[in-house]
């Protein structure tokens, strides 16, 4: 089923990884924008709401850069609620990029991570010498997740780590810092030396992982290390948590260990969650940026690893280090870390609850005698369907023994299971009133932890992971997980958090099957996709996906454990459809009942127009739009729609005829001031006659008549489900269409008069007809913003005469006509106001003489300039009252809004005096944007018309329209709305200059490959307020190769991508 647009809701633009922007008015046509490109219009901080069992909210203490989570533009920053809408947040708040790190004395070979210092701090006078030594081992981690993957979303964050092996360059931090997906990270030591970090291990379940750095990169200090001492943790121990808390360079937080057997914190469904382990707890009040900080005793040994905290209390949660020590030894020796699972989640249950579960007194007595310090036993909390324990263990089973040994704590049980990967373990459990035994195959946990993903249509899919499957209680391997929907999957509504089961007629249990299914499709085709949303796994959906791979790369990435990079390989693309599949299809028109007259005469000329933008350029905050179109020339396939349906030229257009046949179309014209666009489809793709031309009223089309107040009209419009709406009403008022400058800048309707109706139906748009069914006006949606920056839409009636210059030229020549303008924003002015500005009595009488019963006397005033670099900008000023054009009095805006002459002679009133001016006009581009350049995650283009309106002067012709999440541009401060004026001290005035500089820069970097200096580029930018900044940007051509997109008339879409600049 296809997406319905009846409510005109503007949905998230990312996150998808997918994108979440503020919603527009209820009648906005934008359907949904998804991160496809995951652009910078999402909320700023990587805050994810979550709760813990005791209703307190737990947060992970890594921190995100303030601009990292905006799903395409950095103009408004809001917090995003995570799954469940809970009140807390996963703390990934802003941390400064210049955070500190530290070292310590080297470990011994005999006991590299276990301290033999007894737990007795009586001899230590203070913490000062311990902390002075420890802070030299703690590093600030700056990391960027370059692609959404599994439970993580793309973006930038900062956290903490500490050196645990100085010789090998091993740094311990949290798993959610090391990240399961592709990550680029650096560590900053206490002396502000920066080293590259390579992720070498992240645990599939527990919240720890290791980075590696090259100690030779440190030139001004020697790395030291902190010893791991998990056995020293005691209740009542005084501790210090040292790290990058709240983005500070160094924070030292004090606390006292209160619990060693706390349940692992819950961060929310669909998020990363630890399980099958105890956590420690203390009231140290850690917050964003402190993830990965060592929890130190007074001797400077790490007794735990800081991982999360509560946003409603000072409680902090620490991961015990027993399993970390085991993994470190193997990583140090370059050996794989065995991890086993039976896909069952356990929990520690106290003895009083165990008795209620049926545990006999004899078994309790035996368990207490075997482990006097234990307060309970382990029990099965959940069993994943399809796993080794499915059908053999049940929730509530009390674990008595594994391979003949009793285990009352998680670490010992996990060690036993890890040692049996690929083999069976024998488990005895107490269930109800009897003992049961089962032999369970131990599965390799790494095998069900994804290490590959496919980039498809601007989105990312990966194998369904154990983490996600456990979170929702579904089987592993049942489909591919949508980490970011992008352009293609977003067209079917398969957003982030969906699981795709089938593409076309092929099942997709893994990414290999998904890639094969996509390759079997045809480019430009429409294929069914079967999927379900994880929050509703019981409800499968089938929707139609537009197969569009021409805009983005189609490739598979595989994690390379040796380098930490993800290696790409291109995948087979869908082939063009064979000629046999392009046979014409019939689209029979459906007659309307007589009760809907006069709609029957025009209804056959209506088509449905859908537009999807692959990139957020030209100020777009959404990527999917839909609305009605009117066929004005069926033989040539010309369709007119409003610019709230087709807002920009870069994208895919689909025209649906008679609700039956979907045809590809191309943008022919985007009117730069009036609110309409023209698209063209190929009539040869239809069997039989094309849709008839709309019956335009000759007098209104020629401009001899226009819509006036009190005139009776019939609204013939379309609802979201393509049903007709017919209503007889009257024109309530005729006024100038008022729209505001938008942020980010985007097209707005200007210098045109429209009408409002007495009784306006709720619809997507349509036409205004006379009683005989002839079209006298267009009923269109006009997009704008209110004072708070919220998107708004309004329905407005436009004279059909506005179409005549464009439609007549397209019919005659097949090309859009030249469009010229004075490039000023006009507004009406009453004679009384003009009199106060010094207008003579004769001019006032002239204006009053031009008044009609339908229109009060008015004049036109220049409200502002629409571009700072046009000839008119040097001659006209805001506040000028326009009196004459070419010797004739100016009566309404239609005489000035669109002109065809290269220049006009104007008489204006300025400062109480009349001036005669010869003003050249400006030729406007009917397509506006014709080229886009991508570099390091920034989409660069020539400033478009809406941008020119909002600046005093143009710093350059190189404008940043969008930055993508997880990119260097996003990480190092390039923001949408900036102009690039220099790259590495080379001035760049045009996009061509920019491309030439990038080509020279790439050659220069390749000659100096391997040096740190070659990877950083100085970029001088100027913002909207003309403030200049110099940014240092780290170039990453592996994950973010440069490319350009330019218009190409020979391409089916009208665009072609050049992969290498």
PDB file of C-alpha atoms in Angstrom, residues 98-103 135-140 188-194 220-221:
ATOM      1  CA  UNK A  98      39.849  19.559  22.889  1.00  0.00           C
ATOM      2  CA  UNK A  99      39.446  17.183  25.815  1.00  0.00           C
ATOM      3  CA  UNK A 100      42.236  15.641  27.787  1.00  0.00           C
ATOM      4  CA  UNK A 101      43.753  12.220  28.352  1.00  0.00           C
ATOM      5  CA  UNK A 102      46.280  10.517  30.571  1.00  0.00           C
ATOM      6  CA  UNK A 103      48.864   7.761  31.312  1.00  0.00           C
ATOM      7  CA  UNK A 135      45.081  11.676  34.772  1.00  0.00           C
ATOM      8  CA  UNK A 136      48.135  11.074  32.611  1.00  0.00           C
ATOM      9  CA  UNK A 137      46.498   7.859  31.376  1.00  0.00           C
ATOM     10  CA  UNK A 138      43.013   9.076  30.542  1.00  0.00           C
ATOM     11  CA  UNK A 139      42.186  10.228  27.022  1.00  0.00           C
ATOM     12  CA  UNK A 140      39.359  12.234  25.578  1.00  0.00           C
ATOM     13  CA  UNK A 188      43.521  13.540  22.818  1.00  0.00           C
ATOM     14  CA  UNK A 189      46.032  13.116  25.628  1.00  0.00           C
ATOM     15  CA  UNK A 190      46.566  15.409  28.568  1.00  0.00           C
ATOM     16  CA  UNK A 191      49.209  17.406  26.683  1.00  0.00           C
ATOM     17  CA  UNK A 192      46.803  17.863  23.746  1.00  0.00           C
ATOM     18  CA  UNK A 193      48.547  15.425  21.474  1.00  0.00           C
ATOM     19  CA  UNK A 194      46.092  13.720  19.146  1.00  0.00           C
ATOM     20  CA  UNK A 220      56.026  14.788  23.471  1.00  0.00           C
ATOM     21  CA  UNK A 221      55.048  12.297  26.147  1.00  0.00           C
TER      22      UNK A 221
END
